[in-house]
C-alpha positions as MATLAB code, in Angstrom:
seq = 'MTKIVIGCFLLFLEVGLLTAQDTILPIWPKEIPNRIDTDEREVKEYSEILRYRLVQEPTIQVFLPAKRSANGKAMLIFPGGGYQFLAYDWEGTDVAKFLNAQGIAAIVVKSRLPNSKSLIEAHNVPLQDAQRAMRMTRANATTWNINPNEIGIIGFSAGGHLAATLGTHFNEGVYAKQDNIDDVSARPDFMALVYPVITMKEKTHQGSKNSLLGKNPSQERVEYFSNEMKVSANTPPTFLIHATDDTAVPVENSLLFYNALRANKVLASLFIYPDGGHGFGLGLHNEFLKEWPNQLLTWIGSLKTKQ';
ca = [
      -0.233   -0.279   -0.268;
       3.011    2.528    0.909;
       4.483    1.739   -2.535;
       1.435    2.324   -4.277;
       0.980    5.886   -2.267;
       4.841    6.695   -3.035;
       4.215    6.120   -6.742;
       0.908    8.141   -7.145;
       2.758   10.765   -5.782;
       6.030   10.575   -7.742;
       3.400   10.393  -10.994;
       1.652   13.159   -9.719;
       4.903   15.183   -9.321;
       5.700   14.453  -12.749;
       2.667   15.938  -13.991;
       2.961   19.075  -11.994;
       6.471   19.405  -13.030;
       5.486   19.171  -17.009;
       2.081   21.825  -16.205;
       3.971   24.286  -13.923;
       4.893   27.569  -14.572;
       9.127   28.342  -15.307;
       9.405   24.556  -16.225;
      13.045   23.502  -18.157;
      12.124   20.787  -20.177;
      14.956   18.842  -23.108;
      14.226   19.867  -26.388;
      15.593   15.983  -27.568;
      14.285   13.750  -24.599;
      15.986   10.548  -26.910;
      19.056   11.053  -29.058;
      20.831   14.777  -29.717;
      20.927   15.238  -33.540;
      24.114   15.825  -35.363;
      26.038   15.445  -32.026;
      29.439   13.483  -31.184;
      31.027   13.136  -27.433;
      33.411   15.360  -26.297;
      34.761   16.646  -23.220;
      33.460   20.122  -23.897;
      31.502   21.316  -21.599;
      28.314   24.225  -21.466;
      29.253   27.436  -19.883;
      26.958   29.554  -17.628;
      28.423   32.603  -16.852;
      27.311   36.288  -15.622;
      28.323   39.775  -16.086;
      25.846   42.305  -16.107;
      23.632   39.510  -18.027;
      23.727   35.738  -17.960;
      25.179   34.168  -21.366;
      25.317   30.473  -22.331;
      28.168   29.899  -23.768;
      29.020   25.751  -25.971;
      25.228   24.420  -25.254;
      25.457   20.971  -24.696;
      21.841   20.124  -24.072;
      19.316   22.292  -25.890;
      16.241   22.919  -23.632;
      12.775   24.996  -23.423;
      11.994   26.720  -20.723;
       8.171   27.445  -20.471;
       6.663   30.620  -18.703;
       3.081   30.255  -18.358;
       0.365   32.898  -17.738;
      -1.789   32.585  -14.624;
      -5.052   30.699  -16.231;
      -7.043   33.721  -15.877;
      -5.121   35.845  -17.577;
      -3.850   33.754  -20.135;
      -5.308   34.932  -23.854;
      -4.372   31.378  -25.459;
      -1.349   32.960  -27.150;
       2.512   31.483  -27.051;
       5.843   33.123  -28.250;
       9.394   31.291  -28.519;
      12.077   33.459  -27.591;
      15.483   33.238  -29.597;
      17.880   35.331  -27.174;
      20.920   36.731  -29.432;
      24.471   36.505  -29.295;
      26.199   36.296  -32.162;
      25.627   32.421  -32.463;
      28.552   32.564  -30.292;
      26.439   33.237  -26.519;
      23.106   33.427  -25.792;
      22.009   36.577  -23.991;
      19.803   34.385  -21.773;
      17.948   36.939  -19.457;
      18.383   39.949  -21.344;
      16.886   38.802  -24.316;
      15.135   35.736  -23.177;
      13.705   35.142  -19.989;
      13.245   39.102  -19.214;
      11.224   38.967  -22.376;
       9.262   35.993  -21.143;
       8.013   37.873  -17.806;
       6.753   40.714  -19.806;
       5.103   38.424  -22.245;
       3.434   36.567  -19.269;
       2.147   39.557  -18.062;
       0.127   40.320  -20.820;
      -1.105   36.707  -20.717;
       0.896   35.646  -23.225;
       2.878   32.104  -22.366;
       6.419   31.902  -23.522;
       8.797   29.506  -24.373;
      12.570   30.486  -24.158;
      14.516   28.277  -26.294;
      18.521   27.463  -24.991;
      19.465   26.237  -28.827;
      22.823   24.777  -29.343;
      25.817   27.235  -31.053;
      27.045   26.283  -34.223;
      30.779   26.971  -32.415;
      30.636   23.781  -30.479;
      33.055   20.955  -31.362;
      30.536   18.525  -30.002;
      29.016   18.883  -33.513;
      29.209   17.458  -36.682;
      27.200   19.847  -39.314;
      27.467   22.516  -37.345;
      25.631   24.992  -39.817;
      22.510   22.954  -39.216;
      22.431   22.763  -35.856;
      20.481   25.949  -34.337;
      17.570   25.151  -37.213;
      17.195   21.306  -36.159;
      16.630   22.988  -32.100;
      14.277   25.487  -33.449;
      12.419   23.215  -35.624;
      12.017   20.756  -32.402;
      11.396   23.260  -30.050;
       8.239   24.767  -32.160;
       6.683   21.152  -32.492;
       7.304   20.587  -28.681;
       5.389   23.522  -27.852;
       2.589   23.062  -30.742;
       2.410   19.046  -29.464;
       1.596   20.571  -25.627;
      -0.510   23.489  -26.311;
      -3.549   21.540  -24.534;
      -1.328   21.076  -21.868;
       0.019   24.540  -21.573;
      -3.228   26.263  -22.331;
      -2.636   27.724  -25.661;
      -4.173   27.852  -28.804;
      -1.908   25.873  -31.424;
      -2.624   28.337  -34.338;
      -1.360   31.452  -32.311;
       1.745   30.267  -31.746;
       4.813   32.583  -32.726;
       8.264   33.226  -32.349;
      10.546   36.083  -31.189;
      14.569   36.575  -32.175;
      16.860   39.093  -31.313;
      20.150   39.908  -33.365;
      21.701   36.358  -34.145;
      18.344   35.040  -32.723;
      16.349   36.736  -34.830;
      18.282   35.266  -37.781;
      17.802   31.877  -36.305;
      13.560   32.966  -36.105;
      13.942   33.981  -39.682;
      15.225   30.421  -40.303;
      12.972   28.664  -38.909;
      10.043   30.856  -40.381;
      11.608   30.664  -44.091;
      12.797   26.865  -43.917;
      10.169   25.201  -41.463;
       8.992   22.893  -44.034;
      12.390   21.453  -44.740;
      13.392   18.439  -43.373;
      16.392   18.922  -41.158;
      16.910   15.641  -38.938;
      15.041   11.984  -38.553;
      12.234   11.729  -36.662;
      12.362   10.673  -33.482;
       8.631   10.793  -32.324;
       4.794   11.827  -32.956;
       6.145   15.398  -32.342;
       8.341   15.578  -35.176;
       4.622   14.715  -37.277;
       3.382   18.320  -35.863;
       3.938   21.510  -37.919;
       6.663   23.726  -37.154;
       5.664   26.935  -38.946;
       5.409   29.764  -36.856;
       2.085   31.644  -36.989;
       3.769   34.828  -36.594;
       7.444   36.878  -36.161;
       8.946   39.302  -34.376;
      12.379   39.937  -35.531;
      14.197   42.812  -33.333;
      17.426   44.339  -34.880;
      17.730   40.764  -36.433;
      20.789   39.660  -38.699;
      18.885   38.249  -41.721;
      21.409   38.021  -44.747;
      24.571   36.527  -45.319;
      25.939   38.538  -47.728;
      26.975   42.125  -48.251;
      25.481   43.488  -45.444;
      25.512   41.078  -42.707;
      26.613   40.640  -38.980;
      30.307   39.074  -39.874;
      30.836   37.510  -36.497;
      27.615   35.809  -36.778;
      28.354   34.561  -40.238;
      31.715   33.128  -39.246;
      30.214   31.495  -36.337;
      27.344   29.846  -38.484;
      28.729   29.556  -41.960;
      32.771   29.558  -40.898;
      35.177   31.723  -42.594;
      34.670   30.489  -46.308;
      31.562   29.155  -47.114;
      30.149   27.995  -50.096;
      28.040   30.338  -52.118;
      25.298   27.998  -52.197;
      25.154   27.930  -48.274;
      25.472   31.904  -48.229;
      22.144   31.732  -50.145;
      20.647   29.279  -48.169;
      21.082   31.130  -44.960;
      20.465   34.377  -46.608;
      16.817   34.637  -45.096;
      15.475   37.511  -47.567;
      16.120   35.521  -50.439;
      13.815   32.366  -48.850;
      10.727   34.328  -48.183;
       7.601   32.702  -49.726;
       3.767   33.116  -49.701;
       3.781   30.855  -46.939;
       6.257   33.421  -44.456;
       4.316   33.988  -41.419;
       3.101   37.548  -40.991;
       6.191   39.651  -39.273;
       6.942   42.497  -37.008;
      10.362   43.992  -37.108;
      12.276   46.683  -35.139;
      15.466   48.101  -35.619;
      17.511   51.419  -35.354;
      19.057   53.467  -37.765;
      22.028   53.731  -36.101;
      23.056   50.022  -35.386;
      26.536   49.744  -36.150;
      26.765   45.930  -35.142;
      23.600   44.532  -37.533;
      23.296   47.154  -40.476;
      19.352   48.159  -40.804;
      19.442   47.354  -44.010;
      18.878   43.637  -42.974;
      15.321   44.303  -41.673;
      14.766   46.448  -44.830;
      15.609   43.292  -47.219;
      13.398   41.163  -45.307;
      10.456   43.704  -45.022;
      10.710   43.839  -49.018;
      10.919   40.517  -49.428;
       8.091   40.194  -47.429;
       6.076   42.393  -49.332;
       7.365   40.990  -52.608;
       5.280   38.048  -51.491;
       2.301   39.521  -50.319;
       3.107   38.608  -46.605;
       1.425   40.846  -43.920;
       4.607   43.242  -42.721;
       5.092   46.326  -40.223;
       8.084   47.453  -39.815;
       9.358   50.452  -36.955;
      12.769   51.936  -37.748;
      13.925   54.084  -34.611;
      16.604   56.703  -35.433;
      18.839   55.948  -32.740;
      19.106   52.836  -30.235;
      21.934   50.954  -31.313;
      22.600   47.026  -31.068;
      21.226   45.010  -27.888;
      18.806   47.393  -26.716;
      16.321   44.512  -25.755;
      12.738   45.666  -24.445;
      14.017   49.253  -24.602;
      13.421   50.330  -21.273;
      15.835   53.181  -20.748;
      14.879   55.160  -23.787;
      11.704   56.907  -24.543;
      11.214   55.675  -27.942;
      12.491   52.266  -27.819;
      10.653   51.598  -24.667;
       7.249   51.524  -26.607;
       8.070   48.772  -28.904;
       6.750   45.862  -26.823;
       3.311   47.351  -26.728;
       3.277   47.854  -30.197;
       4.394   44.470  -30.980;
       1.161   43.711  -28.172;
      -0.879   46.001  -30.598;
       0.379   44.440  -33.491;
      -0.314   40.961  -32.704;
      -4.021   41.725  -31.241;
      -4.697   42.702  -35.169;
      -3.646   40.210  -36.659;
      -6.741   38.140  -36.704;
      -8.840   41.076  -38.306;
      -6.061   41.221  -41.038;
      -5.044   37.725  -42.236;
];
């Protein structure tokens, strides 16, 4: 009898962990694809912001709003860091908390970075993790009180490139199926790209390009990851934010993507600020920039009437 009680308690605890707020789940519960065993270790460091480097086991961290305030929407969050690290709180968990306060479920993606020696085809790894993270979120929609048709993504800088890559390559088979979750659509329902790296061509962020593709990539690979060239009529509606004086990721990245969206008749909004530089996150310390999160919320709320 005691064993039965303990077993029931453990089952209850396990279910509770899967449904509770701020849950961390592995993206790949079985075998992590495109990976080799090495002596490399993941690095977690804090200097003003929390950074992860050399991610070994990709995860999603699930932040759920209180049920009474939940509106059924969700967003996956891809922090930036030049494909060299993840600015995990500044462009990840801080954003999740903001979204939760608006009734939106938030899923922070700790994806692998292509500068790790534990990888085989490093350039494919971020997209593999992003596709799987989206499928996991959609597969858990009922459990997490999410509408499976209102799941968006938001990415910052190199995380914006990963988000745009997911938004333009969601249908491509980049890893072998592991379970039924991989039958679920990886298409985001909408995208928000904040000072994003978009192109791998002339106006790219060279650090992100070098980390993702190496210093001498083929022309074919450069074009594959230049997301302005991969926009189609099925690309999700997109919200873009950039500052004119961004010296790290030129504003032309957002302009290229916006023009491609327009050419394919995809719903798009572009906000360009005169100043703000790069990496401003939620923009809390700038009188103009601090309004962009609210503009995003207004845009998301308008999607149903425009689609």
